[in-house]
Amino acid sequence: MIEKILANLEKSNCATDNIFLQAVSEVLTSLEPIVKSDPRYEQYAILERLVSPDRIIQFKIQWLDDNNTININNGYRIQFNNALGPYKGGLRFHPSVTTGVLKFLAFEQIFKNSLTGLPIGGAKGGSDFDPKGKSDFEIMKFCHAFMRELHSYIGARVDVPAGDIGVGSREIGYLFGEYKHITHNYDGVLSGKPYAFGGSLMRPQATGYGVVYFAREMLKEELQESLEGKVCTVSGAGNVALHTIEKLQQLGAIVVTCSDSDGTVYDSNGINLSLLRQLKDEGKRHSLEEYIQQIPTAQYTKKADYPKDAHAVWQYPCFAAFPCATQNELTLNDAQKLIENGCVAVVEGANMPTLPDAIEWLQREGVLFSPGKASNAGGVAVSEFEMSQNASMEKWDFDKVDRKLDELMRQIYKRVALTAKEYGVERNFVDGANIAAFKRVAEAMLLEGV
Ligand code: NDP
Ligand code: 2IT
């Protein structure tokens, strides 16, 4: 049955959708033991319905840059599945955005959101707009133009977008401002808002902190190990990477790398986070080369000087690795290097950063591997906390959100690890996550009928 679904999907999706097929194939392969166990899944065509988005909304975005030149971009929102609650998921602004990329992200989001145990469905959106080199006014004008098209499809109980690559609280602020301007409606239609008007404390930190809370629990339960004093490698230098580094350092780990799309920094004394923030925090886009101008004992490797199927950031010895930049950034070559250098755990902060053959290799060699849909779910979970605060007109303090996040990440780990055990694939957290997430979504789909 699963081969048939994949073959049909391949026929109906064009070549740019390979990344979507990669995500679906991983999930369906994990689900093999469970779909056979319950005839209702086949009878109600649950898998076929699950791999097809409810709707793909595409629109044209027209905006004027600072020279008053007209620019045109593609905008999208993919509402994939709302069996568990309103559509929920981020917006990505990056030139690589296509329907294929957004379908993969929205599909992953269904399962991630299910794992949180919270009432949220799966969606993703964004644009092929490139924020690099744009002025603050251009970002604002683009966000306003984007929302002019998006506003009629979203709502606090319909679909609640948030940030992702290229979209942080500044962009969410501009998007919210325009939404309010058009609709006169001050409700929680976006999450990740600035704290000054309806945002939740800790949402900026939530994904990265959640990744580390997950890692801490997994290492404690599986290896009776802690992160204190351990060398860790992190890729990326954006929202998720910065807060992963921050929490790792707070727990006493020594983080020796960070990266961006142009290169990698290695600092054996531990990344200087305040310097990194000066270069990269809140949409700043300085080159990481400036890091070594300030700290000459660190090393910088240009991406262009590196082979295509390997990444400098994974070549250094570490106890645990945290890919936090983008999809397909950890290859089989990288996995082999990590193992050779003694790495015991790979904890995904980004969405699907590890290639399928690399995952297989890591798992076979006994490296603990946590898929992003489990370990990076803290971001969307705190988004849901923000929706909850907006709906009840409350403001929770930092410690309350932090405690709830920590507890939720531990629950996700438990759910994933126990499910893997229950289905005879102990320590396979990919299968554990996919099966646990699927069961919840499928049950809701069965109860709701066709
Ligand atoms: P940011 O835009 O804040 O940062 C992205 C980082 O990744 C930047 O350092 C960027 O470098 C680097 N990067 C992006 N594309 C590439 C590429 N093709 N090759 C190498 N490096 C690249 O995004 P986030 O930190 O928010 O997102 C990072 C990952 O985490 C994504 O996979 C996202 O989907 C995922 N995620 C994000 C959540 C959130 O709450 N923000 C929640 C859960 C997952 P440069 O600036 O040079 O492009
Ligand atoms: O991939 C993700 O989980 C996000 N980008 C965050 C989504 C959200 O709605 O907070």
Short mmCIF file of N, CA and C in Angstrom, two decimals, residues 202-265:
data_model
loop_
_atom_site.label_atom_id
_atom_site.label_comp_id
_atom_site.label_asym_id
_atom_site.label_seq_id
_atom_site.Cartn_x
_atom_site.Cartn_y
_atom_site.Cartn_z
N MET A 202 9.69 34.54 25.97
CA MET A 202 10.38 33.28 25.65
C MET A 202 10.10 32.72 24.27
N ARG A 203 9.20 33.33 23.45
CA ARG A 203 9.01 32.77 22.10
C ARG A 203 10.30 32.86 21.29
N PRO A 204 11.06 33.99 21.39
CA PRO A 204 12.31 34.02 20.60
C PRO A 204 13.27 32.90 20.99
N GLN A 205 13.31 32.58 22.28
CA GLN A 205 14.27 31.56 22.75
C GLN A 205 13.75 30.13 22.56
N ALA A 206 12.41 29.99 22.37
CA ALA A 206 11.75 28.70 22.60
C ALA A 206 12.31 27.54 21.78
N THR A 207 12.56 27.75 20.48
CA THR A 207 12.98 26.61 19.66
C THR A 207 14.34 26.10 20.14
N GLY A 208 15.30 27.02 20.26
CA GLY A 208 16.66 26.63 20.65
C GLY A 208 16.70 26.05 22.05
N TYR A 209 16.03 26.71 23.01
CA TYR A 209 16.03 26.18 24.38
C TYR A 209 15.38 24.79 24.38
N GLY A 210 14.29 24.65 23.61
CA GLY A 210 13.57 23.37 23.56
C GLY A 210 14.46 22.26 23.03
N VAL A 211 15.26 22.58 22.02
CA VAL A 211 16.18 21.59 21.44
C VAL A 211 17.11 21.07 22.54
N VAL A 212 17.62 21.98 23.35
CA VAL A 212 18.59 21.57 24.38
C VAL A 212 17.87 20.84 25.53
N TYR A 213 16.65 21.26 25.86
CA TYR A 213 15.91 20.53 26.90
C TYR A 213 15.67 19.09 26.45
N PHE A 214 15.34 18.94 25.16
CA PHE A 214 15.12 17.59 24.62
C PHE A 214 16.42 16.78 24.71
N ALA A 215 17.52 17.41 24.27
CA ALA A 215 18.82 16.72 24.26
C ALA A 215 19.21 16.30 25.69
N ARG A 216 18.99 17.21 26.64
CA ARG A 216 19.35 16.92 28.03
C ARG A 216 18.61 15.67 28.53
N GLU A 217 17.30 15.61 28.23
CA GLU A 217 16.48 14.48 28.68
C GLU A 217 16.92 13.18 27.99
N MET A 218 17.14 13.28 26.70
CA MET A 218 17.52 12.08 25.93
C MET A 218 18.87 11.53 26.43
N LEU A 219 19.83 12.43 26.64
CA LEU A 219 21.16 11.98 27.09
C LEU A 219 21.10 11.39 28.49
N LYS A 220 20.26 12.01 29.33
CA LYS A 220 20.13 11.50 30.70
C LYS A 220 19.51 10.10 30.70
N GLU A 221 18.40 9.94 29.98
CA GLU A 221 17.67 8.66 29.99
C GLU A 221 18.41 7.56 29.25
N GLU A 222 19.02 7.90 28.12
CA GLU A 222 19.61 6.85 27.28
C GLU A 222 21.05 6.51 27.67
N LEU A 223 21.81 7.53 28.11
CA LEU A 223 23.24 7.29 28.35
C LEU A 223 23.69 7.67 29.76
N GLN A 224 22.73 8.14 30.59
CA GLN A 224 23.08 8.65 31.93
C GLN A 224 24.21 9.67 31.83
N GLU A 225 24.08 10.54 30.85
CA GLU A 225 25.09 11.57 30.59
C GLU A 225 24.48 12.96 30.74
N SER A 226 25.33 13.97 30.96
CA SER A 226 24.84 15.35 30.95
C SER A 226 25.63 16.13 29.90
N LEU A 227 25.22 17.38 29.69
CA LEU A 227 25.92 18.21 28.70
C LEU A 227 27.09 18.98 29.31
N GLU A 228 27.19 18.97 30.62
CA GLU A 228 28.20 19.78 31.29
C GLU A 228 29.62 19.37 30.85
N GLY A 229 30.37 20.37 30.43
CA GLY A 229 31.76 20.15 30.05
C GLY A 229 31.93 19.47 28.69
N LYS A 230 30.84 19.20 27.99
CA LYS A 230 30.94 18.46 26.72
C LYS A 230 31.11 19.42 25.54
N VAL A 231 31.92 19.01 24.58
CA VAL A 231 32.11 19.81 23.35
C VAL A 231 30.94 19.53 22.40
N CYS A 232 30.31 20.60 21.94
CA CYS A 232 29.18 20.46 21.02
C CYS A 232 29.42 21.29 19.76
N THR A 233 28.88 20.81 18.62
CA THR A 233 28.94 21.60 17.40
C THR A 233 27.52 22.00 17.00
N VAL A 234 27.40 23.25 16.55
CA VAL A 234 26.10 23.79 16.14
C VAL A 234 26.28 24.40 14.76
N SER A 235 25.33 24.15 13.84
CA SER A 235 25.35 24.86 12.56
C SER A 235 24.28 25.94 12.57
N GLY A 236 24.47 26.96 11.69
CA GLY A 236 23.54 28.09 11.64
C GLY A 236 24.01 29.20 12.56
N ALA A 237 23.41 30.36 12.39
CA ALA A 237 23.71 31.51 13.26
C ALA A 237 22.47 32.40 13.34
N GLY A 238 21.30 31.76 13.13
CA GLY A 238 20.04 32.50 13.20
C GLY A 238 19.34 32.26 14.52
N ASN A 239 18.02 32.43 14.51
CA ASN A 239 17.26 32.35 15.75
C ASN A 239 17.49 31.02 16.47
N VAL A 240 17.35 29.91 15.77
CA VAL A 240 17.42 28.61 16.44
C VAL A 240 18.85 28.34 16.92
N ALA A 241 19.83 28.61 16.06
CA ALA A 241 21.23 28.34 16.43
C ALA A 241 21.65 29.19 17.64
N LEU A 242 21.34 30.48 17.62
CA LEU A 242 21.79 31.38 18.70
C LEU A 242 21.24 30.91 20.06
N HIS A 243 19.97 30.52 20.06
CA HIS A 243 19.38 30.13 21.36
C HIS A 243 19.75 28.71 21.77
N THR A 244 20.10 27.88 20.79
CA THR A 244 20.65 26.55 21.12
C THR A 244 22.02 26.75 21.77
N ILE A 245 22.83 27.61 21.17
CA ILE A 245 24.17 27.87 21.73
C ILE A 245 24.02 28.46 23.14
N GLU A 246 23.10 29.41 23.28
CA GLU A 246 22.94 30.08 24.59
C GLU A 246 22.60 29.07 25.68
N LYS A 247 21.61 28.19 25.40
CA LYS A 247 21.19 27.24 26.45
C LYS A 247 22.29 26.19 26.70
N LEU A 248 22.96 25.75 25.63
CA LEU A 248 24.05 24.78 25.82
C LEU A 248 25.12 25.38 26.74
N GLN A 249 25.44 26.64 26.48
CA GLN A 249 26.47 27.30 27.32
C GLN A 249 25.98 27.44 28.76
N GLN A 250 24.70 27.77 28.93
CA GLN A 250 24.16 27.89 30.30
C GLN A 250 24.26 26.56 31.05
N LEU A 251 24.18 25.44 30.30
CA LEU A 251 24.27 24.13 30.94
C LEU A 251 25.71 23.62 31.03
N GLY A 252 26.66 24.49 30.68
CA GLY A 252 28.08 24.15 30.88
C GLY A 252 28.74 23.46 29.70
N ALA A 253 28.05 23.37 28.54
CA ALA A 253 28.68 22.75 27.36
C ALA A 253 29.62 23.76 26.69
N ILE A 254 30.56 23.24 25.92
CA ILE A 254 31.49 24.11 25.18
C ILE A 254 31.12 24.01 23.70
N VAL A 255 30.50 25.07 23.18
CA VAL A 255 30.07 25.06 21.78
C VAL A 255 31.19 25.63 20.93
N VAL A 256 31.69 24.84 19.96
CA VAL A 256 32.89 25.26 19.25
C VAL A 256 32.64 25.74 17.81
N THR A 257 31.40 25.61 17.32
CA THR A 257 31.15 26.04 15.93
C THR A 257 29.85 26.82 15.78
N CYS A 258 29.77 27.56 14.70
CA CYS A 258 28.51 28.11 14.18
C CYS A 258 28.76 28.33 12.69
N SER A 259 27.71 28.60 11.91
CA SER A 259 27.91 28.75 10.46
C SER A 259 26.80 29.60 9.86
N ASP A 260 27.00 30.02 8.61
CA ASP A 260 25.91 30.61 7.84
C ASP A 260 26.04 30.13 6.40
N SER A 261 25.32 30.76 5.46
CA SER A 261 25.36 30.18 4.12
C SER A 261 26.68 30.44 3.42
N ASP A 262 27.56 31.26 4.01
CA ASP A 262 28.85 31.50 3.35
C ASP A 262 30.02 30.76 4.00
N GLY A 263 29.90 30.37 5.27
CA GLY A 263 31.05 29.72 5.89
C GLY A 263 30.83 29.30 7.34
N THR A 264 31.90 28.76 7.92
CA THR A 264 31.84 28.16 9.27
C THR A 264 32.93 28.75 10.16
N VAL A 265 32.57 29.02 11.41
CA VAL A 265 33.56 29.45 12.41
C VAL A 265 33.83 28.29 13.35
#
